[in-house]
PDB file of C-alpha atoms in Angstrom:
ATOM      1  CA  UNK A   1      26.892   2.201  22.489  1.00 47.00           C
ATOM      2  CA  UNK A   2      27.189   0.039  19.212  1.00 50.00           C
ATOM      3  CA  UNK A   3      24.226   1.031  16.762  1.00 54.00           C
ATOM      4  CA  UNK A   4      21.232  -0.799  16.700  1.00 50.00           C
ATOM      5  CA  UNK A   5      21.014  -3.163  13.900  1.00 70.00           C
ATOM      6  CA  UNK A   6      17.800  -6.002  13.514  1.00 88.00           C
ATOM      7  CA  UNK A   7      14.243  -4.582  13.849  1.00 89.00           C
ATOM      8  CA  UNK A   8      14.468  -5.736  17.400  1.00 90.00           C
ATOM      9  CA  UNK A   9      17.202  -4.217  18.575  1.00 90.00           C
ATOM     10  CA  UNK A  10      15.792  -0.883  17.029  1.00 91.00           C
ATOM     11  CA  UNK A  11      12.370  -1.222  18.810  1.00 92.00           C
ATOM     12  CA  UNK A  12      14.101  -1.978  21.762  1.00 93.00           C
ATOM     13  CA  UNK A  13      16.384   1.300  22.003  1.00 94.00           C
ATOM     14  CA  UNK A  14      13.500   3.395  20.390  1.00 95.00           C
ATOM     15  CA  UNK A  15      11.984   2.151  23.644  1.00 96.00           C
ATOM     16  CA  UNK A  16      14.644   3.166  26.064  1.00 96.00           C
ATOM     17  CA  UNK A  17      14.767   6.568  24.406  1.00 97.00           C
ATOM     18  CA  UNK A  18      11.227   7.296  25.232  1.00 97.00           C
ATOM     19  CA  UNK A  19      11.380   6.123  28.732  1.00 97.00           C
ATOM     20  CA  UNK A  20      14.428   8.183  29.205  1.00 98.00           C
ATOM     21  CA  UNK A  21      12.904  11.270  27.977  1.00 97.00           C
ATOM     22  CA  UNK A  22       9.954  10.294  29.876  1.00 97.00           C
ATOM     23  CA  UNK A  23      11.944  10.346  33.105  1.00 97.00           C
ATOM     24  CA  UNK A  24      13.618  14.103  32.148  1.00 97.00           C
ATOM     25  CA  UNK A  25      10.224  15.082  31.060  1.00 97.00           C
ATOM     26  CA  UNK A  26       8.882  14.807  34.697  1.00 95.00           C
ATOM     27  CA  UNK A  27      11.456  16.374  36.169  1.00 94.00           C
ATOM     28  CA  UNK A  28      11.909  19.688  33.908  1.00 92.00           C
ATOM     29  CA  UNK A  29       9.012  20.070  31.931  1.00 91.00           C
ATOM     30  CA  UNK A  30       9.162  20.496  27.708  1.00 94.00           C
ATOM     31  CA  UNK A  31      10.610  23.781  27.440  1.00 92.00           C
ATOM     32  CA  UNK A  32      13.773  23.967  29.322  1.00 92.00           C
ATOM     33  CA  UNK A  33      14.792  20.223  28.358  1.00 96.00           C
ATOM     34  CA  UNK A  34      17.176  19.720  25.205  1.00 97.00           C
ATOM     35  CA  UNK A  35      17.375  16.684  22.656  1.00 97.00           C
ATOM     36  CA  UNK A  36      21.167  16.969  23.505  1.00 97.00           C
ATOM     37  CA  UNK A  37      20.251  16.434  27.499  1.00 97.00           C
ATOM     38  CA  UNK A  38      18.023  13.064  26.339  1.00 98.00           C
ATOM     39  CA  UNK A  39      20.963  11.635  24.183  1.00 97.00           C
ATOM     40  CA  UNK A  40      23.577  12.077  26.828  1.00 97.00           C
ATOM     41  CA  UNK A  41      21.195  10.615  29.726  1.00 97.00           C
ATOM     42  CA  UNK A  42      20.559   7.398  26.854  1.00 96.00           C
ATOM     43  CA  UNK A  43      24.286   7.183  26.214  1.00 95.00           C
ATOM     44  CA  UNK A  44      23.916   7.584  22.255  1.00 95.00           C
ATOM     45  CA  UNK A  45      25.040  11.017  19.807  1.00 95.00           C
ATOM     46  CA  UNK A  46      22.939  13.659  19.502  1.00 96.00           C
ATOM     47  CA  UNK A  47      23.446  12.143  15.874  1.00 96.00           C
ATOM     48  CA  UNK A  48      21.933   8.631  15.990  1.00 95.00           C
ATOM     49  CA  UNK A  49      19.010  10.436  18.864  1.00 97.00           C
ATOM     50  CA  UNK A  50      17.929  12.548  15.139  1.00 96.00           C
ATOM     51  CA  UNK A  51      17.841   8.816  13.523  1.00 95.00           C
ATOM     52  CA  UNK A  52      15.188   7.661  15.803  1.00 96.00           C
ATOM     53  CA  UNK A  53      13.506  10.981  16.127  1.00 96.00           C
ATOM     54  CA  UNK A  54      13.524  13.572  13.433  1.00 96.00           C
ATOM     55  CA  UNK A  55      12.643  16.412  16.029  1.00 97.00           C
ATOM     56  CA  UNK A  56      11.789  16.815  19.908  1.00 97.00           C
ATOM     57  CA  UNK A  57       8.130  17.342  19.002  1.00 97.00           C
ATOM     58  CA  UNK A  58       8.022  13.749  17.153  1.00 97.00           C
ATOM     59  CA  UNK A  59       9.709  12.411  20.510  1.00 98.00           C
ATOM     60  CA  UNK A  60       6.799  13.242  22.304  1.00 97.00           C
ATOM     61  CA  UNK A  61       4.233  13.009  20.138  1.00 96.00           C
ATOM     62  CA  UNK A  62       5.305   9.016  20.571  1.00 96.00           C
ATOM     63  CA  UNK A  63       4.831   9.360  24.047  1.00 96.00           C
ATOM     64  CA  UNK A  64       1.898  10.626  24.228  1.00 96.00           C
ATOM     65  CA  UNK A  65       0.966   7.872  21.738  1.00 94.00           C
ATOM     66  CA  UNK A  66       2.096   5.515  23.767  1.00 94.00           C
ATOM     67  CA  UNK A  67      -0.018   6.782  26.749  1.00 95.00           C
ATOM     68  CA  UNK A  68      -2.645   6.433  24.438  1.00 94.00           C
ATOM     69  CA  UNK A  69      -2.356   2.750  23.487  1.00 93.00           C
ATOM     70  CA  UNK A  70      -2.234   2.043  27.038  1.00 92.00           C
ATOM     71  CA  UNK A  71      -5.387   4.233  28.064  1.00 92.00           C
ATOM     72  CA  UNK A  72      -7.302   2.439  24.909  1.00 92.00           C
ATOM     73  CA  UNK A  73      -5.804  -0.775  26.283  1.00 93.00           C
ATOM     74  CA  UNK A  74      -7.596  -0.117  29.610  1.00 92.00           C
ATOM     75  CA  UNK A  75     -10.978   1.439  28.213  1.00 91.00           C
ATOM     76  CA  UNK A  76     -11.312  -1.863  25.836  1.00 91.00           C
ATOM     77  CA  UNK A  77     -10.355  -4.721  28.510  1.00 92.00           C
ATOM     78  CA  UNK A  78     -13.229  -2.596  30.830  1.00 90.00           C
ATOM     79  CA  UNK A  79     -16.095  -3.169  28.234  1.00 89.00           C
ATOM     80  CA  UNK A  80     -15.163  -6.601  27.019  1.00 88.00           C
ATOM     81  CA  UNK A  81     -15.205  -7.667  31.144  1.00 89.00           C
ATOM     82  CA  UNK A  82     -18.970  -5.320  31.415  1.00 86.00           C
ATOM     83  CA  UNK A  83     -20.383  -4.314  28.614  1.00 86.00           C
ATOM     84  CA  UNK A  84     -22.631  -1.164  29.779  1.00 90.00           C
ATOM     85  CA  UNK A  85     -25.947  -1.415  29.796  1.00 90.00           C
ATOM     86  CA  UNK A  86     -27.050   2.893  30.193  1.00 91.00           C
ATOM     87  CA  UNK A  87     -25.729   5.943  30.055  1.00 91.00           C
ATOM     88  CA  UNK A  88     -24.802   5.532  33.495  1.00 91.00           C
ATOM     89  CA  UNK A  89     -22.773   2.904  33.009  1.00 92.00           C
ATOM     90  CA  UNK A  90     -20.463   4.742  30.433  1.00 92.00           C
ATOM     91  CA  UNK A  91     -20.511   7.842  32.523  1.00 93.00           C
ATOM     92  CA  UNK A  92     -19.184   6.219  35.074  1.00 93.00           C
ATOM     93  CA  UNK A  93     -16.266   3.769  32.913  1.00 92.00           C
ATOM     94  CA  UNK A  94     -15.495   7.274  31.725  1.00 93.00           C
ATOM     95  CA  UNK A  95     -15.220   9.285  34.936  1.00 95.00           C
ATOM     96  CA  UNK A  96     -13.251   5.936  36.582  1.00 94.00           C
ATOM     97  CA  UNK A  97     -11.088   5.932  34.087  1.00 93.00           C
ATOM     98  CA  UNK A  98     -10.572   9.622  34.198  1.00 95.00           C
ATOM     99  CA  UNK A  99      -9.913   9.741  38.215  1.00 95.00           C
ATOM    100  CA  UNK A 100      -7.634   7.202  37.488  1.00 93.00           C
ATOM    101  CA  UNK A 101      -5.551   8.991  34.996  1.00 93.00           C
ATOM    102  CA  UNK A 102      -5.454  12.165  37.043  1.00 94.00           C
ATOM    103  CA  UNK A 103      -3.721  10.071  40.167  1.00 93.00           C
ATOM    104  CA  UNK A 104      -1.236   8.203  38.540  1.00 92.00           C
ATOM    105  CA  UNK A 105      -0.593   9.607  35.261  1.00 92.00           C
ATOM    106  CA  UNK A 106       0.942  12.941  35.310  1.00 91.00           C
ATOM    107  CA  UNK A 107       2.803  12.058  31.756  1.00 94.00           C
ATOM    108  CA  UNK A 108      -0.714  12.267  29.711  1.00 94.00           C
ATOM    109  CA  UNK A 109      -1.959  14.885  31.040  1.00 93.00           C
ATOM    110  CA  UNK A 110       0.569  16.947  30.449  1.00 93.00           C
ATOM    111  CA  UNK A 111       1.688  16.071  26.971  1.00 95.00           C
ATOM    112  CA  UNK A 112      -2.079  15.902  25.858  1.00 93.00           C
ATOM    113  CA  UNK A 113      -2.065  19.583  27.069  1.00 91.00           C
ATOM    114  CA  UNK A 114       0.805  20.068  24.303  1.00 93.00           C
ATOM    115  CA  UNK A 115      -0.344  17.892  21.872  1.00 93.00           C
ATOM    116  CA  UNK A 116      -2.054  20.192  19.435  1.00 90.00           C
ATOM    117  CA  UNK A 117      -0.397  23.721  20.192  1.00 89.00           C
ATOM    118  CA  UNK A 118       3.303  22.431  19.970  1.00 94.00           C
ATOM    119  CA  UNK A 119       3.824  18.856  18.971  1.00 95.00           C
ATOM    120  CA  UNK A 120       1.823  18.179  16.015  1.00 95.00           C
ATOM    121  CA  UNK A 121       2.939  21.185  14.758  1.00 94.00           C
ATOM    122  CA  UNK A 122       6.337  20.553  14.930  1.00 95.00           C
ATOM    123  CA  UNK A 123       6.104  16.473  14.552  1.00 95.00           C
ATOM    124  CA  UNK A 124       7.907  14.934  11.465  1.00 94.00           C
ATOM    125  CA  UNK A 125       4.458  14.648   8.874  1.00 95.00           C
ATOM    126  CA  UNK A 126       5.365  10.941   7.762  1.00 94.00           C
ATOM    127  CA  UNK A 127       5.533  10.100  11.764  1.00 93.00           C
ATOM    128  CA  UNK A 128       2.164  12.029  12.533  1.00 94.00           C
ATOM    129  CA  UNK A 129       0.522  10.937   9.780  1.00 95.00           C
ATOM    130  CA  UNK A 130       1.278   6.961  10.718  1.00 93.00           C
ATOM    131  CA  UNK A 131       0.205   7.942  14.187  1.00 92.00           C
ATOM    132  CA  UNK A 132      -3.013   9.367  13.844  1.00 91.00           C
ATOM    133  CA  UNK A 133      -4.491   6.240  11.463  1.00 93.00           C
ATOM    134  CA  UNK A 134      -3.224   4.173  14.117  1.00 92.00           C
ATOM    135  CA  UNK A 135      -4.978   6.193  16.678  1.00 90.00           C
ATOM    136  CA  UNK A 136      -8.039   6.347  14.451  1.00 90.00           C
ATOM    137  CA  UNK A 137      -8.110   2.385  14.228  1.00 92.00           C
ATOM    138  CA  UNK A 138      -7.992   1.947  17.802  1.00 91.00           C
ATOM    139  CA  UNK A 139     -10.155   4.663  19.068  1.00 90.00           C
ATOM    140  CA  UNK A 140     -12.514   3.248  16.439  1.00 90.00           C
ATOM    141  CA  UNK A 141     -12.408  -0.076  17.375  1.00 90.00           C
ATOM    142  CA  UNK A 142     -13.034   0.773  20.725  1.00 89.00           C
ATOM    143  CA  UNK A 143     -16.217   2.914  20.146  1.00 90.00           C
ATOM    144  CA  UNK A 144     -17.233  -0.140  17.825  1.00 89.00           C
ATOM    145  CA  UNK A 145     -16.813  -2.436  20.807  1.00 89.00           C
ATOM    146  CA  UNK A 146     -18.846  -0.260  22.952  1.00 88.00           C
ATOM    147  CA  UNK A 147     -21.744   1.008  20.428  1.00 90.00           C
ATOM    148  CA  UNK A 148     -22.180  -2.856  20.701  1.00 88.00           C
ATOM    149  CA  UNK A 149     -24.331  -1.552  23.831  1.00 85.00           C
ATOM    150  CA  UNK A 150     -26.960   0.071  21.958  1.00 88.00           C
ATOM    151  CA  UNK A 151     -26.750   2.886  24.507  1.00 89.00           C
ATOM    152  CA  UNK A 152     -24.425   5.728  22.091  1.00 90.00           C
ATOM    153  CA  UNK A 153     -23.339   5.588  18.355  1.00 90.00           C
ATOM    154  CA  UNK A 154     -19.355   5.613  17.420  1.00 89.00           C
ATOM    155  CA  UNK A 155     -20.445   9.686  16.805  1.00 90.00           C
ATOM    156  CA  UNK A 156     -21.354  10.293  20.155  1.00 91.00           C
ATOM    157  CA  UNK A 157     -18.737   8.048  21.764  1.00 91.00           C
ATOM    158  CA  UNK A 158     -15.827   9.813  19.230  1.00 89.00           C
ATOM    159  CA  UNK A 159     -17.599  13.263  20.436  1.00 92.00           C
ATOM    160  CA  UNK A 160     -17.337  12.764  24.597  1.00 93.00           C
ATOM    161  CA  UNK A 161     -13.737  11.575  23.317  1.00 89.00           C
ATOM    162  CA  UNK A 162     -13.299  14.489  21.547  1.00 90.00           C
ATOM    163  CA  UNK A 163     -14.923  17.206  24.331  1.00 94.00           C
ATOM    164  CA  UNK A 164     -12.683  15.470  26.949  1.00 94.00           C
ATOM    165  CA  UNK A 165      -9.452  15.758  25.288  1.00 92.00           C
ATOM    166  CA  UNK A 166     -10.376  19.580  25.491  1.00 93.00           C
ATOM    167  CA  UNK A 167     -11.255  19.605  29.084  1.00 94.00           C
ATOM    168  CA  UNK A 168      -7.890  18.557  29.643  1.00 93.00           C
ATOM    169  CA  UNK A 169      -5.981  20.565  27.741  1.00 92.00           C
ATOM    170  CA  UNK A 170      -7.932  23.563  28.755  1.00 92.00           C
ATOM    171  CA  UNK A 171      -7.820  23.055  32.451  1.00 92.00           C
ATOM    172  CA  UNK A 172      -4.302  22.148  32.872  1.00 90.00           C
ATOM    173  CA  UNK A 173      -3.208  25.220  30.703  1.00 88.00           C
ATOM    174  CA  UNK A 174      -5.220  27.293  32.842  1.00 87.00           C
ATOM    175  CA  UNK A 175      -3.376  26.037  35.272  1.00 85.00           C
ATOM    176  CA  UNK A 176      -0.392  27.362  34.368  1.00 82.00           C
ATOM    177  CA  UNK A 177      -1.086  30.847  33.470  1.00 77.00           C
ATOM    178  CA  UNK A 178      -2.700  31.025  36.908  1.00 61.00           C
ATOM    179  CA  UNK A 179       0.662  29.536  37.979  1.00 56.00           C
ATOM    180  CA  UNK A 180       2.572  32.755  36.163  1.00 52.00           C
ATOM    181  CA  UNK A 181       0.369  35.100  37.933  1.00 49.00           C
ATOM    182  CA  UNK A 182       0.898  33.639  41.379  1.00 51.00           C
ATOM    183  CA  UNK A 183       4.833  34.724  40.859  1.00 52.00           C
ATOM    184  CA  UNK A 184       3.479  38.212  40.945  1.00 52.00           C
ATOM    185  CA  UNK A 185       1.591  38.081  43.745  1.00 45.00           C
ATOM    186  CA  UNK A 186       2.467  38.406  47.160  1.00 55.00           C
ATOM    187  CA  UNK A 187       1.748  35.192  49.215  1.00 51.00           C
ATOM    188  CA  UNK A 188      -1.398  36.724  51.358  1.00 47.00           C
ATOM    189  CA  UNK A 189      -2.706  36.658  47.782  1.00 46.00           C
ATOM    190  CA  UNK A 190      -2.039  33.682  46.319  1.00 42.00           C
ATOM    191  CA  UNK A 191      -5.503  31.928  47.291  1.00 45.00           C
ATOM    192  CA  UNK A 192      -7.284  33.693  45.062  1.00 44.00           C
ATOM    193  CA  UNK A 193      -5.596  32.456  42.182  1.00 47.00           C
ATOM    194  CA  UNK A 194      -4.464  29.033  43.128  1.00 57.00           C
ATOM    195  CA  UNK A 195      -5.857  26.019  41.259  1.00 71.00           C
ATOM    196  CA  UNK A 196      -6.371  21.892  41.074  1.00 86.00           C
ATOM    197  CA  UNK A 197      -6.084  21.023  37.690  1.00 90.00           C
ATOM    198  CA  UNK A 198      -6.860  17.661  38.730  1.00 92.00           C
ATOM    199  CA  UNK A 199     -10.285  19.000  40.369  1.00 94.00           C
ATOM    200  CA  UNK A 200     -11.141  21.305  37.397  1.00 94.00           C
ATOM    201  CA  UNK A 201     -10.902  18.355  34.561  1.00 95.00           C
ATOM    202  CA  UNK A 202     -12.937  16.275  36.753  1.00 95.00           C
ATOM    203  CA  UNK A 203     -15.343  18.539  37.090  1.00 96.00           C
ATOM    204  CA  UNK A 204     -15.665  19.944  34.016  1.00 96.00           C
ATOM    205  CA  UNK A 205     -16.050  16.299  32.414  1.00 96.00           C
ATOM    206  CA  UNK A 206     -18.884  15.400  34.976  1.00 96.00           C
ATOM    207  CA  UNK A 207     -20.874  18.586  34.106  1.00 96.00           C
ATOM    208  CA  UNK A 208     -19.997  17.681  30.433  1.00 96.00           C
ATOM    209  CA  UNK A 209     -21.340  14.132  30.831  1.00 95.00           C
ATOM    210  CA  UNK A 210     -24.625  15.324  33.134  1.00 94.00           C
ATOM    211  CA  UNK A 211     -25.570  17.748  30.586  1.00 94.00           C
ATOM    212  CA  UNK A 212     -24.821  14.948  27.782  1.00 92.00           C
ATOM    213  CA  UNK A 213     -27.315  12.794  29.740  1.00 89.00           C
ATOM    214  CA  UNK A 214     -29.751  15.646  30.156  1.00 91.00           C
ATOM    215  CA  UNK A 215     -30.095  16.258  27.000  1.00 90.00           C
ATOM    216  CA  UNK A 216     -30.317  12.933  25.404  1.00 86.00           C
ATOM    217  CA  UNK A 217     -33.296  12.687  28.116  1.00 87.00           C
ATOM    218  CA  UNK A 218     -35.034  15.944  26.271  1.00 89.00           C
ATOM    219  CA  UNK A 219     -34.296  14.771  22.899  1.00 86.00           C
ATOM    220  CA  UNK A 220     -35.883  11.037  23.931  1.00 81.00           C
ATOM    221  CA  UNK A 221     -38.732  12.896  25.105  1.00 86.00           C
ATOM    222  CA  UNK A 222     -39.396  14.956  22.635  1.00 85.00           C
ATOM    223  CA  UNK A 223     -38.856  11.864  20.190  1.00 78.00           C
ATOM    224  CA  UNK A 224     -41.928  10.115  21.965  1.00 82.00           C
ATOM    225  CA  UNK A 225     -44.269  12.726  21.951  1.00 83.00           C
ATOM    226  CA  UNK A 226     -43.559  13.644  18.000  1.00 82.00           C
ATOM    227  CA  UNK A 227     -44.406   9.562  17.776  1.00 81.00           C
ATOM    228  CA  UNK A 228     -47.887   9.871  19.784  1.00 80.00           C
ATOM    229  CA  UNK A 229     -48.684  13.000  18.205  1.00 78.00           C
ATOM    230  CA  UNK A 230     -47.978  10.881  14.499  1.00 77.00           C
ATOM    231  CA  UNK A 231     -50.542   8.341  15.531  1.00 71.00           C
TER     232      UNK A 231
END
């Protein structure tokens, strides 16, 4: 393969790259799969692979970026086609969205759960550094968009943001180390330790967003009396 010269022709194999380790990804997992496995399926040298990516962890770090301009894609089409009106509304956008990503998008959730134990740490700084203002732009453009509402500020929008990214991360590796213990256990044992990722982020993020809503309810409350009690 002849080495990518114009901008173009750079974006475009940058591009291929990604959706080839994309592809390996799903099928082994981070830990057992090699640069030198992604470079061979691409065609390229192990050489020219270190060009485009200084290190594994900046490989996925822009995938998971990626996955992240497309969920940010989705979120901001959604408001500009309904802007919510409640709470209830944006509970809702959120928990759609959510289900959503737990159905068809194995690839986020499970480089999200990676994100900030192994590939930030290991991520080229120039590389991370360009990624997170980027992320920052979008993320707050989007909570711009949607504090348009009058329902949250960008601070509580960038916080449910935030305490979601957590569920996930927390819930799928929970997931695992209740997957290591299941390969101790014999199989008439196995229920007891068993778990749905999917089921536990979805949950968790509805009890987050319930006792979000709860709570703003108190602190209204509260707000009016304080004003009846001023006049």
């Amino acid at each position: 393969m002849k080495r990518a010269m114009t901008e173009e022709a750079k974006t475009a194999r940058a591009r291929e790259i990604l959706n080839t380790a994309e592809k390996l990804f799903l099928e082994s997992g981070y830990r057992d799969l090699k640069m030198s496995d992604i470079a061979k399926v691409a065609g390229i040298s192990n050489g020219l692979l270190f060009v485009y990516f200084k290190t594994k962890e900046t490989l996925f770090l822009c995938l998971l970026w990626r996955e992240y301009e497309k969920r940010l894609d989705f979120l901001e089409e959604h408001v500009r086609r309904k802007q919510p009106e409640s709470f209830s509304d944006i509970q809702a956008l959120l928990l759609e969205e959510l289900t959503l990503l737990l159905e068809t998008n194995p690839l986020y959730i499970r480089l999200e759960a990676l994100r900030a134990v192994i590939l930030e740490r290991g991520a080229d700084t120039d590389t991370l550094c360009r990624m997170k203002k980027r992320l920052s732009e979008r993320t707050d453009a989007w909570s711009r968009q949607l504090e348009e509402s009058g329902v949250l500020s960008r601070e509580e929008i960038m916080d449910i943001y935030c305490m979601e990214s957590g569920i996930i991360t927390g819930c799928y590796q929970q997931s695992l180390v209740s997957a290591s213990v299941q390969n101790s256990l014999p199989s008439t044992e196995l229920c007891m330790v068993q778990r749905d990722y999917r089921s536990d982020i979805l949950n968790g993020m509805k009890c987050y967003l319930e006792g979000y809503r709860r709570r703003r309810i108190r602190m209204q409350q509260r707000f009016r009396m304080q004003q009846r009690k001023a006049r």
